[in-house]
Amino acid sequence: MYYQTTYKSPVGTLFLVSDEENLIGLWLEGQKYFQATLKEDPIINDQIEILHRTKEWLNRYFKGEKPNIKELSLKPQGSDFRQEVWKILCEIPYGEVTTAKVVAQKMHKEKMSGQAVGNAVGHNPISIIIPCHRVVGTNGSLTGYAGGIDKKIALLKHEGVDMTRYFKPKAR
């Protein structure tokens, strides 16, 4: 069974989902791939301990603190490849950015396309906590964020990233 609660954040309503022991999802309202990894609809329940701890973590994050990802028991659902990408995302320091190319290099898959890594980044089911918003294009483009580019920019600014080096991609 999956359990869900909501959290009102500065970037909109967040939907937190747990398997009772682990956080398995955190999606922004209207996010691309919203709850796509769930095998069944979650039950609304505000009494699940991991969901309380996640809300406390988010409170601290949005106050400008730098809570450690390891404080939460995370269990994102996805392929081994995606799991590997998400694990590397967890290593990106607060207030810093990286590229899909660098993530591929850390996976020792230098010949892999940035697009494959970017796809895994975009399908991250635990937004904000697994910091996919910290991945930018090699040319400085604020490429794909399933929650929306404006929310990506807001999160990066919140973390104190110097945004003068980055730009919004042109609409296609």
Short mmCIF file of C-alpha atoms in Angstrom, two decimals:
data_model
loop_
_atom_site.label_atom_id
_atom_site.label_comp_id
_atom_site.label_asym_id
_atom_site.label_seq_id
_atom_site.Cartn_x
_atom_site.Cartn_y
_atom_site.Cartn_z
CA MET A 1 0.00 0.00 0.00
CA TYR A 2 1.04 3.56 -0.66
CA TYR A 3 0.27 6.49 1.60
CA GLN A 4 0.11 10.13 0.56
CA THR A 5 0.09 13.54 2.14
CA THR A 6 0.56 17.03 0.77
CA TYR A 7 2.96 19.82 1.64
CA LYS A 8 2.47 23.50 0.80
CA SER A 9 5.84 24.80 -0.39
CA PRO A 10 7.08 28.07 -1.91
CA VAL A 11 7.10 26.31 -5.31
CA GLY A 12 3.57 24.95 -4.97
CA THR A 13 1.82 21.94 -3.51
CA LEU A 14 3.99 18.85 -3.17
CA PHE A 15 2.61 15.32 -3.04
CA LEU A 16 4.59 12.99 -0.77
CA VAL A 17 4.11 9.24 -1.08
CA SER A 18 5.43 6.44 1.11
CA ASP A 19 5.29 2.68 1.31
CA GLU A 20 4.91 3.29 5.06
CA GLU A 21 8.63 2.91 5.81
CA ASN A 22 10.31 4.78 2.94
CA LEU A 23 9.65 7.88 0.90
CA ILE A 24 9.01 6.61 -2.63
CA GLY A 25 7.73 9.77 -4.25
CA LEU A 26 7.65 13.55 -4.07
CA TRP A 27 5.97 15.28 -6.98
CA LEU A 28 5.06 18.88 -7.64
CA GLU A 29 1.44 19.50 -8.56
CA GLY A 30 1.08 19.19 -12.34
CA GLN A 31 4.55 17.69 -12.72
CA LYS A 32 5.34 15.64 -15.80
CA TYR A 33 5.30 11.90 -14.96
CA PHE A 34 3.19 12.66 -11.87
CA GLN A 35 3.06 9.49 -9.74
CA ALA A 36 4.10 7.43 -12.80
CA THR A 37 6.11 4.95 -10.71
CA LEU A 38 3.16 3.99 -8.50
CA LYS A 39 1.48 0.65 -9.12
CA GLU A 40 -1.70 1.68 -7.31
CA ASP A 41 -3.38 4.84 -6.09
CA PRO A 42 -2.11 6.07 -2.71
CA ILE A 43 -4.33 6.37 0.35
CA ILE A 44 -4.41 9.80 2.01
CA ASN A 45 -2.83 9.40 5.44
CA ASP A 46 -1.11 12.17 7.41
CA GLN A 47 -0.07 9.83 10.23
CA ILE A 48 2.87 8.06 8.53
CA GLU A 49 6.20 8.73 10.30
CA ILE A 50 8.37 8.98 7.15
CA LEU A 51 5.95 11.54 5.70
CA HIS A 52 6.21 13.61 8.92
CA ARG A 53 10.03 13.43 8.77
CA THR A 54 9.93 14.46 5.10
CA LYS A 55 7.79 17.50 5.92
CA GLU A 56 10.25 18.48 8.66
CA TRP A 57 13.13 18.06 6.17
CA LEU A 58 11.29 20.27 3.65
CA ASN A 59 10.57 22.89 6.34
CA ARG A 60 14.29 23.14 7.04
CA TYR A 61 15.20 23.15 3.34
CA PHE A 62 12.81 25.99 2.55
CA LYS A 63 14.09 27.96 5.59
CA GLY A 64 17.50 27.95 3.89
CA GLU A 65 19.06 25.18 5.93
CA LYS A 66 20.88 22.33 4.22
CA PRO A 67 19.33 19.14 5.59
CA ASN A 68 21.15 15.94 4.69
CA ILE A 69 19.47 13.61 2.19
CA LYS A 70 20.62 10.67 4.32
CA GLU A 71 18.26 11.73 7.11
CA LEU A 72 15.41 10.24 5.09
CA SER A 73 14.82 6.67 4.02
CA LEU A 74 14.40 6.99 0.25
CA LYS A 75 13.31 4.19 -2.05
CA PRO A 76 12.64 5.60 -5.53
CA GLN A 77 11.24 3.04 -7.93
CA GLY A 78 12.94 2.62 -11.29
CA SER A 79 15.37 0.59 -13.37
CA ASP A 80 18.91 -0.14 -12.18
CA PHE A 81 20.21 2.49 -14.60
CA ARG A 82 17.85 5.15 -13.22
CA GLN A 83 18.72 4.14 -9.65
CA GLU A 84 22.39 4.69 -10.45
CA VAL A 85 21.69 8.14 -11.91
CA TRP A 86 19.53 9.14 -8.92
CA LYS A 87 22.23 7.99 -6.49
CA ILE A 88 24.74 10.30 -8.21
CA LEU A 89 22.24 13.19 -8.10
CA CYS A 90 22.18 12.80 -4.31
CA GLU A 91 25.91 13.65 -4.30
CA ILE A 92 25.46 17.08 -5.94
CA PRO A 93 26.11 19.60 -3.16
CA TYR A 94 23.49 22.14 -2.13
CA GLY A 95 23.85 25.31 -4.20
CA GLU A 96 25.89 23.66 -6.96
CA VAL A 97 24.97 22.33 -10.39
CA THR A 98 26.29 19.66 -12.73
CA THR A 99 25.53 18.34 -16.21
CA ALA A 100 24.21 15.04 -17.53
CA LYS A 101 27.61 14.55 -19.16
CA VAL A 102 29.35 14.72 -15.77
CA VAL A 103 26.80 12.29 -14.31
CA ALA A 104 27.56 9.86 -17.17
CA GLN A 105 31.28 10.21 -16.45
CA LYS A 106 30.73 9.46 -12.77
CA MET A 107 28.89 6.31 -13.86
CA HIS A 108 31.99 5.43 -15.93
CA LYS A 109 29.82 5.55 -19.03
CA GLU A 110 31.52 8.38 -20.89
CA LYS A 111 30.20 7.14 -24.24
CA MET A 112 26.63 7.20 -23.05
CA SER A 113 24.51 9.99 -24.45
CA GLY A 114 23.61 12.84 -22.17
CA GLN A 115 20.08 12.26 -23.41
CA ALA A 116 19.88 8.84 -21.70
CA VAL A 117 21.09 10.34 -18.43
CA GLY A 118 18.81 13.35 -18.92
CA ASN A 119 15.86 11.01 -19.38
CA ALA A 120 16.64 9.30 -16.07
CA VAL A 121 17.05 12.71 -14.40
CA GLY A 122 13.66 13.79 -15.76
CA HIS A 123 11.95 10.67 -14.42
CA ASN A 124 13.23 11.19 -10.86
CA PRO A 125 10.24 10.35 -8.63
CA ILE A 126 11.56 12.19 -5.55
CA SER A 127 11.89 15.78 -6.72
CA ILE A 128 13.75 18.39 -4.66
CA ILE A 129 15.18 15.84 -2.18
CA ILE A 130 16.91 13.90 -4.96
CA PRO A 131 18.09 17.17 -6.52
CA CYS A 132 17.43 16.76 -10.24
CA HIS A 133 16.93 20.55 -10.39
CA ARG A 134 20.72 20.84 -10.01
CA VAL A 135 21.34 19.32 -13.46
CA VAL A 136 21.82 21.87 -16.27
CA GLY A 137 22.84 21.67 -19.91
CA THR A 138 26.55 21.74 -20.80
CA ASN A 139 25.93 25.05 -22.60
CA GLY A 140 24.26 26.63 -19.55
CA SER A 141 20.71 25.85 -20.62
CA LEU A 142 18.27 25.20 -17.80
CA THR A 143 17.10 22.11 -19.59
CA GLY A 144 14.18 19.94 -18.72
CA TYR A 145 12.75 19.89 -15.27
CA ALA A 146 9.61 17.79 -14.96
CA GLY A 147 8.21 20.29 -12.46
CA GLY A 148 8.70 23.19 -14.87
CA ILE A 149 11.63 25.49 -15.67
CA ASP A 150 10.28 28.32 -13.48
CA LYS A 151 10.26 25.99 -10.45
CA LYS A 152 13.78 24.80 -11.30
CA ILE A 153 14.95 28.42 -11.39
CA ALA A 154 13.20 29.15 -8.08
CA LEU A 155 14.89 26.16 -6.40
CA LEU A 156 18.33 27.06 -7.76
CA LYS A 157 17.92 30.70 -6.66
CA HIS A 158 16.72 29.50 -3.25
CA GLU A 159 19.99 27.55 -2.95
CA GLY A 160 22.02 30.62 -3.89
CA VAL A 161 23.17 29.49 -7.34
CA ASP A 162 24.58 32.35 -9.45
CA MET A 163 22.03 32.33 -12.27
CA THR A 164 23.91 34.73 -14.55
CA ARG A 165 25.61 31.79 -16.30
CA TYR A 166 22.35 30.00 -17.12
CA PHE A 167 19.47 30.63 -19.49
CA LYS A 168 15.99 29.33 -20.21
CA PRO A 169 15.84 27.19 -23.34
CA LYS A 170 13.86 28.68 -26.21
CA ALA A 171 10.37 27.30 -26.67
CA ARG A 172 10.13 24.87 -29.54
#
